[in-house]
C-alpha positions as YAML, in Angstrom:
chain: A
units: angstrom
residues:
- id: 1
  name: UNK
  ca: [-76.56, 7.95, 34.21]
- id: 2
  name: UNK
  ca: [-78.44, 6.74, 31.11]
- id: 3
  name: UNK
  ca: [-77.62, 10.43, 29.29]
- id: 4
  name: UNK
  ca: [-74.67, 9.84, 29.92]
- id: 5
  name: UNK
  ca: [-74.16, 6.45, 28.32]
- id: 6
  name: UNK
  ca: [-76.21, 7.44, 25.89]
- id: 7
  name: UNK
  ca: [-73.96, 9.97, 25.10]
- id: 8
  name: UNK
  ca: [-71.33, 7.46, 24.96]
- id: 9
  name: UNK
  ca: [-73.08, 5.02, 22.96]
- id: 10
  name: UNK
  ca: [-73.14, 7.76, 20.15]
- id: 11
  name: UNK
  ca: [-69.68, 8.97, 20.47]
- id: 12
  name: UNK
  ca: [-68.56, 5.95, 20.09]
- id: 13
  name: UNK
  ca: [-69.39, 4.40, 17.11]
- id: 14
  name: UNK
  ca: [-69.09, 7.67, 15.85]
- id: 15
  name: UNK
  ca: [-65.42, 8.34, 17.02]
- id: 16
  name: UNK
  ca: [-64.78, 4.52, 15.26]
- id: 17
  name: UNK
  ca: [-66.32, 5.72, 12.09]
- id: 18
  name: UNK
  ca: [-64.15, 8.88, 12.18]
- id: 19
  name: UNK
  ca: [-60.79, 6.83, 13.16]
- id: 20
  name: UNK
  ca: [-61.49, 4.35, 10.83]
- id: 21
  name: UNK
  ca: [-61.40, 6.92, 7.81]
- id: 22
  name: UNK
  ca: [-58.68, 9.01, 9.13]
- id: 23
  name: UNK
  ca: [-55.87, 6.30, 9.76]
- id: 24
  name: UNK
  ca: [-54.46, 5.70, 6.47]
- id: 25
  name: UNK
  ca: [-55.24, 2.09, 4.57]
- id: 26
  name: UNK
  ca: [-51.44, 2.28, 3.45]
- id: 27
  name: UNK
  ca: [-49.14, 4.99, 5.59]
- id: 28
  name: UNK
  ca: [-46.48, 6.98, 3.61]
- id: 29
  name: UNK
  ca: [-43.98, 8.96, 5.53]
- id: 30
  name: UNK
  ca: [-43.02, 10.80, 2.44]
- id: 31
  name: UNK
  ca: [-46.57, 11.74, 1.27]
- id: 32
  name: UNK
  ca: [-46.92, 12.88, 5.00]
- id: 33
  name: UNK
  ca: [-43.34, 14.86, 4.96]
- id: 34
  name: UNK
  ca: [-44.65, 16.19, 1.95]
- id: 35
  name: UNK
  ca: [-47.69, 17.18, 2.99]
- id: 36
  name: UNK
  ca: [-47.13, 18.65, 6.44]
- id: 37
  name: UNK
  ca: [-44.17, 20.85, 4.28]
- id: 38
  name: UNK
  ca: [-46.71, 22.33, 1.85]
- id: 39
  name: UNK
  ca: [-49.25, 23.03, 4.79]
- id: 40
  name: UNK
  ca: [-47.12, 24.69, 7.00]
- id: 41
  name: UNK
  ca: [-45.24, 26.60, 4.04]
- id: 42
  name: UNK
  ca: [-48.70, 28.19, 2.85]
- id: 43
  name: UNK
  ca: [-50.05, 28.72, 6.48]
- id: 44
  name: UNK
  ca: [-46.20, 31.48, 7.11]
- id: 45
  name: UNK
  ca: [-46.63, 32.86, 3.41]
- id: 46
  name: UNK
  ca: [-50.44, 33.41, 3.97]
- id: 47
  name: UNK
  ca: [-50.13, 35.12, 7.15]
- id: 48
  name: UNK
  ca: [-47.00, 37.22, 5.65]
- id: 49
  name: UNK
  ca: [-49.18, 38.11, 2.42]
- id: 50
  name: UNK
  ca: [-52.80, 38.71, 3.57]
- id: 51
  name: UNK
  ca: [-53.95, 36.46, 1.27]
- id: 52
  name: UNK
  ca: [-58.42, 36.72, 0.21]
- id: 53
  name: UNK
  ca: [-60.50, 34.24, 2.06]
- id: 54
  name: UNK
  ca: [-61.51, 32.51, -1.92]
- id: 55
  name: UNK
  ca: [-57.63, 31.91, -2.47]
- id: 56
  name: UNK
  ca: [-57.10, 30.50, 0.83]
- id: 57
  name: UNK
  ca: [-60.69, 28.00, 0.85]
- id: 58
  name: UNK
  ca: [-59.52, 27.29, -2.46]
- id: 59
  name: UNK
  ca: [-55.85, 25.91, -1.59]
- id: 60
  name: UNK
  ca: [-57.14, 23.83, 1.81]
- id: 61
  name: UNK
  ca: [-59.97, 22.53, 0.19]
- id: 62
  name: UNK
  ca: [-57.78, 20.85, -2.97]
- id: 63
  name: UNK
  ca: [-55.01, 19.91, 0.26]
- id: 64
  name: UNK
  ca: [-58.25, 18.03, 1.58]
- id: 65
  name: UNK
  ca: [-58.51, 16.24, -1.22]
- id: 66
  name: UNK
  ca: [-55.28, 15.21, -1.96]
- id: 67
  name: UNK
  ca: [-55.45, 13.93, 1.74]
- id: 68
  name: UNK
  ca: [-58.78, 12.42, 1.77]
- id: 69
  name: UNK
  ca: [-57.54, 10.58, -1.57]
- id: 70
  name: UNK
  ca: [-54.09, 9.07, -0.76]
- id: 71
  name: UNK
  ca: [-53.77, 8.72, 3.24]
- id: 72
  name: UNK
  ca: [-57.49, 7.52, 4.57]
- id: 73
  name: UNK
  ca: [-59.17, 4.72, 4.47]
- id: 74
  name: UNK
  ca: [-60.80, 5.76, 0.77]
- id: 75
  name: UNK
  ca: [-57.46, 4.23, -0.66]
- id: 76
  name: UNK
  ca: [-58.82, 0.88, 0.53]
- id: 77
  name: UNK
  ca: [-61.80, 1.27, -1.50]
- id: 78
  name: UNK
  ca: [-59.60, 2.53, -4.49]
- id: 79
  name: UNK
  ca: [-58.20, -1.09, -4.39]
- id: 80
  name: UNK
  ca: [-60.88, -2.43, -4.03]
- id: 81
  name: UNK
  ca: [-63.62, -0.99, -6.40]
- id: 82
  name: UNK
  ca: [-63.28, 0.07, -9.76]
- id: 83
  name: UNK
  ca: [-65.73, 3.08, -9.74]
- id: 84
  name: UNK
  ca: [-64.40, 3.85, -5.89]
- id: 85
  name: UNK
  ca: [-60.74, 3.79, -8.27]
- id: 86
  name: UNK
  ca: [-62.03, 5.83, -10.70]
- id: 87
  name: UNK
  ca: [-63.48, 8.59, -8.11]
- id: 88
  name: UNK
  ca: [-60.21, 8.99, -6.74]
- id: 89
  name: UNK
  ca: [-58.07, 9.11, -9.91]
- id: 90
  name: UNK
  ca: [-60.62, 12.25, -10.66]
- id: 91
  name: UNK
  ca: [-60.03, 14.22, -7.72]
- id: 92
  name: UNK
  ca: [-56.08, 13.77, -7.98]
- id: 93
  name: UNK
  ca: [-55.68, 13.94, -11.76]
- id: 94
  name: UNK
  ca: [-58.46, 16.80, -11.75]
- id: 95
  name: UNK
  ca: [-60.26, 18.79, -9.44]
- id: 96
  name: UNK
  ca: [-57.24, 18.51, -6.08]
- id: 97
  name: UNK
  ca: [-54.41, 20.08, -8.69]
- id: 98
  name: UNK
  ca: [-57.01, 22.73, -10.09]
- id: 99
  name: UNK
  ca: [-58.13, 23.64, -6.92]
- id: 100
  name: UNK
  ca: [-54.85, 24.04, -5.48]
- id: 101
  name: UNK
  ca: [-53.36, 26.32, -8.65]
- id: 102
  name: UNK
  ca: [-56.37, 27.81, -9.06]
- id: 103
  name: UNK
  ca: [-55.24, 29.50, -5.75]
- id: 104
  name: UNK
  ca: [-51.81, 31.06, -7.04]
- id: 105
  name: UNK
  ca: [-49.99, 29.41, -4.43]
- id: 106
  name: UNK
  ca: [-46.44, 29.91, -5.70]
- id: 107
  name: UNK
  ca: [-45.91, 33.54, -4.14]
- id: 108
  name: UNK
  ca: [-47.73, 32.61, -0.68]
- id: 109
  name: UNK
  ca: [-45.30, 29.31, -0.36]
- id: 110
  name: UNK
  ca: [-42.40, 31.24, -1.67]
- id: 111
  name: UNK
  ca: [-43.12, 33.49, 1.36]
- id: 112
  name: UNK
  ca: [-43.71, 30.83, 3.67]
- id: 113
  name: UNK
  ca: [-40.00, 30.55, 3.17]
- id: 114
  name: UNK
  ca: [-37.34, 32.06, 5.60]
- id: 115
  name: UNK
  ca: [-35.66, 35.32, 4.37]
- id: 116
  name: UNK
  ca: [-32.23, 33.26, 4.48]
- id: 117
  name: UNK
  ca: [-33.19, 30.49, 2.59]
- id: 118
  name: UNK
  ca: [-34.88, 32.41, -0.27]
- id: 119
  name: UNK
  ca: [-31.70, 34.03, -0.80]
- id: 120
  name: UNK
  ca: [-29.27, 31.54, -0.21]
- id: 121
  name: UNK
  ca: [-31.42, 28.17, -1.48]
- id: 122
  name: UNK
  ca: [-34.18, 29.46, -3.45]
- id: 123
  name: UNK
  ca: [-33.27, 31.89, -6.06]
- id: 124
  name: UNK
  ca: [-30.09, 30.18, -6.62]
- id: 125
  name: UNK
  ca: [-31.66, 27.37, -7.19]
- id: 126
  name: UNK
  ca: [-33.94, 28.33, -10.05]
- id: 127
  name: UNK
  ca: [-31.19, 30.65, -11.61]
- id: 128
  name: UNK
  ca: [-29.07, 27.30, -11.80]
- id: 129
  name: UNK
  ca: [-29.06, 25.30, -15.47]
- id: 130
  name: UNK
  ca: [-30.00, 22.33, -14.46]
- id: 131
  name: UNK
  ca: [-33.53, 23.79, -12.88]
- id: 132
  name: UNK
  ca: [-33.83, 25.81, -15.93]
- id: 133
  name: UNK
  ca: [-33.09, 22.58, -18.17]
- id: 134
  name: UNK
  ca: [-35.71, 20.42, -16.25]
- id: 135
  name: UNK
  ca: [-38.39, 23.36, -15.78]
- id: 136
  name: UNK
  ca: [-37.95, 23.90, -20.10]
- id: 137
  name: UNK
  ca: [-38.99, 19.97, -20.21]
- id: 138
  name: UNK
  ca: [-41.47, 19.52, -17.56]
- id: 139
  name: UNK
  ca: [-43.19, 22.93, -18.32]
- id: 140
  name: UNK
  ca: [-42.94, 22.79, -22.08]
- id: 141
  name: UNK
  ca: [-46.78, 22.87, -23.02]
- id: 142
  name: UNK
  ca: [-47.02, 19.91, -25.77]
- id: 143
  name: UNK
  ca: [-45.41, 17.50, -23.54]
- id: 144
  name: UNK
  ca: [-47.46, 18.42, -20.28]
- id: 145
  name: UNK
  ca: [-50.35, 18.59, -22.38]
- id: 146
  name: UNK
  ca: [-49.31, 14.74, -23.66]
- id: 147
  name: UNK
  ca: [-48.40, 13.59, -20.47]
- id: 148
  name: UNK
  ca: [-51.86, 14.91, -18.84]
- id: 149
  name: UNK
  ca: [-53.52, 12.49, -21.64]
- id: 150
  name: UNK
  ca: [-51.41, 9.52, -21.66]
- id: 151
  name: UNK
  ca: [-51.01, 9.23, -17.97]
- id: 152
  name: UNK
  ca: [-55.20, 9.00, -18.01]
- id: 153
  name: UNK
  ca: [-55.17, 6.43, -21.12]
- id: 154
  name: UNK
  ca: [-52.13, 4.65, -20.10]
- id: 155
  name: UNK
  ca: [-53.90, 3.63, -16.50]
- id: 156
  name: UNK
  ca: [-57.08, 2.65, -17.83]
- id: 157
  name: UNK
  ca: [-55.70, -0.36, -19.69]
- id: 158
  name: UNK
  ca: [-56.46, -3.46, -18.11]
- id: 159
  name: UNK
  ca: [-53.12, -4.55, -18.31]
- id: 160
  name: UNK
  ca: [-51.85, -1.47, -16.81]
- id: 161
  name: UNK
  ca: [-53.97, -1.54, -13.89]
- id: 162
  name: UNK
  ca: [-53.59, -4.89, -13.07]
- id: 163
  name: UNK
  ca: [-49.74, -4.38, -12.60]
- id: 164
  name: UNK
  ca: [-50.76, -1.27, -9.82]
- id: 165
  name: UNK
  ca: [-52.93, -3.47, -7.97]
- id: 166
  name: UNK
  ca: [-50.33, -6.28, -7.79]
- id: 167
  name: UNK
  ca: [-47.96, -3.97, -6.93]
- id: 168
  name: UNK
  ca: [-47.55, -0.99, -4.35]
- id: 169
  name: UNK
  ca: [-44.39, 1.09, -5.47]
- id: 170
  name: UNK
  ca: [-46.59, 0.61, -9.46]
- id: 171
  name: UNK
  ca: [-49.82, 1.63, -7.56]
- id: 172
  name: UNK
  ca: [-48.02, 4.48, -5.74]
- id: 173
  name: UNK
  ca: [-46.57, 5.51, -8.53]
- id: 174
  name: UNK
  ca: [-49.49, 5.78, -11.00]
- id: 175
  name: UNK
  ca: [-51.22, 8.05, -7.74]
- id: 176
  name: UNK
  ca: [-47.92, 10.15, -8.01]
- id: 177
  name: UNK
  ca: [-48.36, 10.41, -11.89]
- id: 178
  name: UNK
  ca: [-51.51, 11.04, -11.93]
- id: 179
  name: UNK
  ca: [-51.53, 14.37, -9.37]
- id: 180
  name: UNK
  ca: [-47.83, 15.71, -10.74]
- id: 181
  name: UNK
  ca: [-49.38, 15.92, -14.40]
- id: 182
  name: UNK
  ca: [-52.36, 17.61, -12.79]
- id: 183
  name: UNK
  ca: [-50.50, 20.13, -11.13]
- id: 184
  name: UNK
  ca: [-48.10, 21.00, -14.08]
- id: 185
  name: UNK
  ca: [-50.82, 20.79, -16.28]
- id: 186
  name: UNK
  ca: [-53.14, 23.35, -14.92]
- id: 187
  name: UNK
  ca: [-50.27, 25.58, -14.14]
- id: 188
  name: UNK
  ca: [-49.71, 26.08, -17.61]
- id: 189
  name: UNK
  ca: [-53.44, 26.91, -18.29]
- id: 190
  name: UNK
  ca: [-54.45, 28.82, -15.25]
- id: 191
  name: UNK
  ca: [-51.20, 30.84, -15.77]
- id: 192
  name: UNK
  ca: [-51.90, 34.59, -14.85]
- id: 193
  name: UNK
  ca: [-49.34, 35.82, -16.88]
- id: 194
  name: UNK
  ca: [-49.23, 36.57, -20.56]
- id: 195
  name: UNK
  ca: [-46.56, 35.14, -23.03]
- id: 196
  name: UNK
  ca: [-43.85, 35.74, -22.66]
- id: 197
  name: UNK
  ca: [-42.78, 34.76, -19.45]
- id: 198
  name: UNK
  ca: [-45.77, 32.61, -19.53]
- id: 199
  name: UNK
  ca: [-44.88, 29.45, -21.59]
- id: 200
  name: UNK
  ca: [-48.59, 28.85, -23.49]
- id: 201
  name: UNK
  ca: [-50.33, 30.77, -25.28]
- id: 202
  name: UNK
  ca: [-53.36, 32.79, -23.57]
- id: 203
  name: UNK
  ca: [-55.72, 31.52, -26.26]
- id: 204
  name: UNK
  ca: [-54.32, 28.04, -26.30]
- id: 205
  name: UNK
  ca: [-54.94, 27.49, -22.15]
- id: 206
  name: UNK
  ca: [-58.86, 28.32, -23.10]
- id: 207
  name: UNK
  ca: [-58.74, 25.86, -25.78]
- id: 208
  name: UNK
  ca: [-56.86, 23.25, -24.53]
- id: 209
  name: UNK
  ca: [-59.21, 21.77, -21.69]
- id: 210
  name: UNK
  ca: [-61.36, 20.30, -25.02]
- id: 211
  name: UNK
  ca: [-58.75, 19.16, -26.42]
- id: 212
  name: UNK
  ca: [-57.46, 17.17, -23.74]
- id: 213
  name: UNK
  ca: [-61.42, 15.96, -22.15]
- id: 214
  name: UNK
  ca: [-61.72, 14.28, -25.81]
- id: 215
  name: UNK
  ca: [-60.15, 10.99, -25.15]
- id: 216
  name: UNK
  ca: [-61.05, 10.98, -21.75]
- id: 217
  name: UNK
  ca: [-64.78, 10.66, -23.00]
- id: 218
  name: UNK
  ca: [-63.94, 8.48, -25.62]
- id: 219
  name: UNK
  ca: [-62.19, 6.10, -22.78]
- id: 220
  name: UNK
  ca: [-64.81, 6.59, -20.89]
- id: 221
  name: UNK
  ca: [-67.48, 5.77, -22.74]
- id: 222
  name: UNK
  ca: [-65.68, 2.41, -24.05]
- id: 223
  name: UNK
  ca: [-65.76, 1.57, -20.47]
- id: 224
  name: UNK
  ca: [-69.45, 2.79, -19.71]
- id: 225
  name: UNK
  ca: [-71.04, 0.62, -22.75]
- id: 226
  name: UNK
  ca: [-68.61, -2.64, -22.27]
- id: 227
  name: UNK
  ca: [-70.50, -6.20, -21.93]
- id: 228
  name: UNK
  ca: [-67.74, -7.73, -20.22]
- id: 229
  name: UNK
  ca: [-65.83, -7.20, -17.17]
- id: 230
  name: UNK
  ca: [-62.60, -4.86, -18.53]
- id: 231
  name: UNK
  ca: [-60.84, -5.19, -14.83]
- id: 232
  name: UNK
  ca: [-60.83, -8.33, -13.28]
- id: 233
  name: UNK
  ca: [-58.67, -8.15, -10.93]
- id: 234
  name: UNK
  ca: [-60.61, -6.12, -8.88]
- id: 235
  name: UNK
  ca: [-62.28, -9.60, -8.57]
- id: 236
  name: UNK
  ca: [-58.82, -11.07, -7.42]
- id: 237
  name: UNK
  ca: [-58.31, -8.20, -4.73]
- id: 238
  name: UNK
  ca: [-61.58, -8.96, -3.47]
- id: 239
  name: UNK
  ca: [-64.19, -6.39, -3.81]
- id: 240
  name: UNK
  ca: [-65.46, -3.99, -1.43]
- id: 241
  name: UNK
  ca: [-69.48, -4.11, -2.54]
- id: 242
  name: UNK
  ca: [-71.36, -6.81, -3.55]
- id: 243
  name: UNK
  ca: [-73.25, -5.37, -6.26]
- id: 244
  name: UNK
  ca: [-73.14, -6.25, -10.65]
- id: 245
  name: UNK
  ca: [-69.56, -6.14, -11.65]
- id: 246
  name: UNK
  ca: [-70.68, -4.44, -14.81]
- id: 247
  name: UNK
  ca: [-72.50, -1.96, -13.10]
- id: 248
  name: UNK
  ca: [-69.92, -0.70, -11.06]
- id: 249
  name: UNK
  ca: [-67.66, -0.63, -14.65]
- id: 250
  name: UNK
  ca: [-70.25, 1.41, -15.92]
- id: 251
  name: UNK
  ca: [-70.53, 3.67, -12.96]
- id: 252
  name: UNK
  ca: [-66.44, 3.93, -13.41]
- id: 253
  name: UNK
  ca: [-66.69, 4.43, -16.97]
- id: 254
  name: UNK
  ca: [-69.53, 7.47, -16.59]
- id: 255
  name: UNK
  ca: [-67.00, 9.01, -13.93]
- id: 256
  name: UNK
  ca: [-64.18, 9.05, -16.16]
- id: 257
  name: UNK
  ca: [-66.85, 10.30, -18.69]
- id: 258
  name: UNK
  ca: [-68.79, 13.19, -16.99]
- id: 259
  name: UNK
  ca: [-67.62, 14.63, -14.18]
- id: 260
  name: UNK
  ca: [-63.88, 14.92, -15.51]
- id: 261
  name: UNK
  ca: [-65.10, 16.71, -18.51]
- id: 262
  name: UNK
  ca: [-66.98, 19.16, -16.31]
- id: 263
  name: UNK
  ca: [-64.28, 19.91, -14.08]
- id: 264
  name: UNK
  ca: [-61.73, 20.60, -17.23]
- id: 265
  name: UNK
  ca: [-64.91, 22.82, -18.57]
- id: 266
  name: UNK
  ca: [-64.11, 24.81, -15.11]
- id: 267
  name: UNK
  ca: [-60.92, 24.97, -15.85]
- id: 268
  name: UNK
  ca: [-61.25, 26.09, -19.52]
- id: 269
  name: UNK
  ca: [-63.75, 29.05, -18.07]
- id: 270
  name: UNK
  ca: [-61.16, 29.98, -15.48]
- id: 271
  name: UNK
  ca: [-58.57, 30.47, -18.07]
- id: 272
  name: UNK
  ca: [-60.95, 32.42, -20.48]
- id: 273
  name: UNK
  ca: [-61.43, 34.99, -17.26]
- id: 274
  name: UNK
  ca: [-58.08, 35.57, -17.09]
- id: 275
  name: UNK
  ca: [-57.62, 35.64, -20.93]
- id: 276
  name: UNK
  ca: [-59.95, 38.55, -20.67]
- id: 277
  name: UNK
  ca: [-58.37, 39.90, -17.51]
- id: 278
  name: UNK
  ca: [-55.01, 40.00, -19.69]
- id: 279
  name: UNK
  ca: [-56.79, 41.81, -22.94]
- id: 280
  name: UNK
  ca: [-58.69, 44.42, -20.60]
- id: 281
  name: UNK
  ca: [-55.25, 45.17, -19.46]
- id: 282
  name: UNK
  ca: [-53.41, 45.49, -22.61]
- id: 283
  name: UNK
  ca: [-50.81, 42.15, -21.97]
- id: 284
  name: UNK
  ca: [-51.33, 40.52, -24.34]
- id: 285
  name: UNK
  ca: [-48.95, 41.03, -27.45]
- id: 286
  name: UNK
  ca: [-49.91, 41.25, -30.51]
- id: 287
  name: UNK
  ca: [-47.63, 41.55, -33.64]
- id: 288
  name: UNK
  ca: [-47.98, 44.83, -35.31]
- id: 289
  name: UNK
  ca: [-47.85, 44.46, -39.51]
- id: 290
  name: UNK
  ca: [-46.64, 47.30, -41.70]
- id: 291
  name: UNK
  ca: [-49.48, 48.04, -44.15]
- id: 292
  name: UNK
  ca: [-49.08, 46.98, -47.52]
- id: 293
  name: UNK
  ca: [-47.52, 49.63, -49.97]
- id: 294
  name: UNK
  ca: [-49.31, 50.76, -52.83]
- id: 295
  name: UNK
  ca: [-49.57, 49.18, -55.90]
- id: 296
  name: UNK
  ca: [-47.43, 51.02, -58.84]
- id: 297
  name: UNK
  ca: [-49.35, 52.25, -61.42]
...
């Protein structure tokens, strides 16, 4: 009898803990729709494909994240704490969309897809103008490289964040922001392909990733070295530890700092394998010159 309540006793508070995280701070039924979509479409294409066991951990482990991040109880601490905020604007601006592209995904969801609708909804679809318009703009590398910046900078102003804390559909829609530039972003960089039809440049994609971790650790460390508190309204929401406000800012401010320039170091690396992977292969064009004529004599 007393192994057995024993037992109880530790499943218990355990099973709390566990529910506790799992039930969202702030349910979405279209980040779930969304979600459950995605999942199910890469579970058909990846049993239709075959696809490795490092492409599949990949794609599940950035789905994780993106879970973990919007739709458990780690949101609450998001609203809550500035360096718990800044942890999760990492994994969906950074490491959940790299991840995720990292894996190729576009051929095993493509396949996830009924025969029927690939033919009749899919390829129509992107053959139509306006997909091709909008794919031209959202793809087009100097404004996804822009937007990948801005949409970092433009959240870490005080003013800025204060209007997503006071608001839900801002605060939802800064998390939205965040992990759509992420995901166009690194397609264009971890493309496979050379260019043409890949849309930047093969040397570009390596070189990018510095260009764009620049004023991240500039922001960050304004943030990191600050003497006064940049984000008060954390203070208003009530926060979720009880520890130095400025510490925590600093703490923030060395997240923005560090760890998302390492992660855009990975991603730099990752394109400069496939860079390679395109130039062992002979992909990549390369414009061919006459040679210069003779001088007259």
């Amino acid at each position: 009898m007393g192994s057995i309540l024993a037992g109880w006793w530790l499943r218990g508070p355990v099973m709390a803990l566990l529910l506790k995280w799992i039930v969202p701070w702030e349910f979405s039924w279209v980040f779930l729709a969304s979600f459950l979509v995605a999942a199910v479409l890469y579970w058909r294409g990846s049993r239709a494909l075959g696809v490795s066991l490092g492409r599949r951990l990949s794609f599940w482990t950035g789905m994780a994240i993106i879970y973990l991040s919007l739709h458990t109880y780690l949101d609450y601490y998001a609203e809550h704490e500035f360096f718990m905020h800044r942890i999760q604007q990492v994994l969906l601006h950074h490491l959940a969309p790299l991840l995720v592209v990292a894996s190729y995904p576009g051929s095993v969801l493509r396949a996830g897809l009924p025969l029927k609708w690939r033919a009749r909804v899919l390829r129509p679809a992107q053959q139509s103008a306006p997909w091709r318009a909008l794919s031209a703009v959202l793809f087009n590398p100097a404004l996804a490289t822009f937007l990948f910046i801005a949409f970092i900078l433009v959240w870490l102003i005080p003013s800025m964040q204060t209007l997503a804390m006071l608001d839900w559909r801002i605060y939802r829609f800064m998390n939205w922001t965040m992990l759509g530039s992420g995901f166009i972003y690194w397609a264009l960089v971890l493309d496979h392909r050379p260019r043409p039809p890949g849309r930047m440049i093969p040397g570009l994609r390596v070189l990018s990733p510095a260009i764009t971790m620049s004023p991240q650790i500039l922001a960050g460390a304004i943030i990191t070295f600050s003497k006064s508190d940049l984000y008060p309204i954390f203070e208003i929401c009530g926060r979720a530890f009880t520890f130095n406000v400025l510490t925590g800012q600093m703490v923030g401010g060395v997240i923005t700092w560090v760890p998302a320039a390492m992660i855009e170091s990975v991603g730099a690396l990752l394109a400069l394998r496939q860079w390679l992977a395109l130039s062992r292969r002979g992909r990549i064009r390369r414009e061919h010159r006459a040679p210069p004529r003779p001088a007259r004599t």
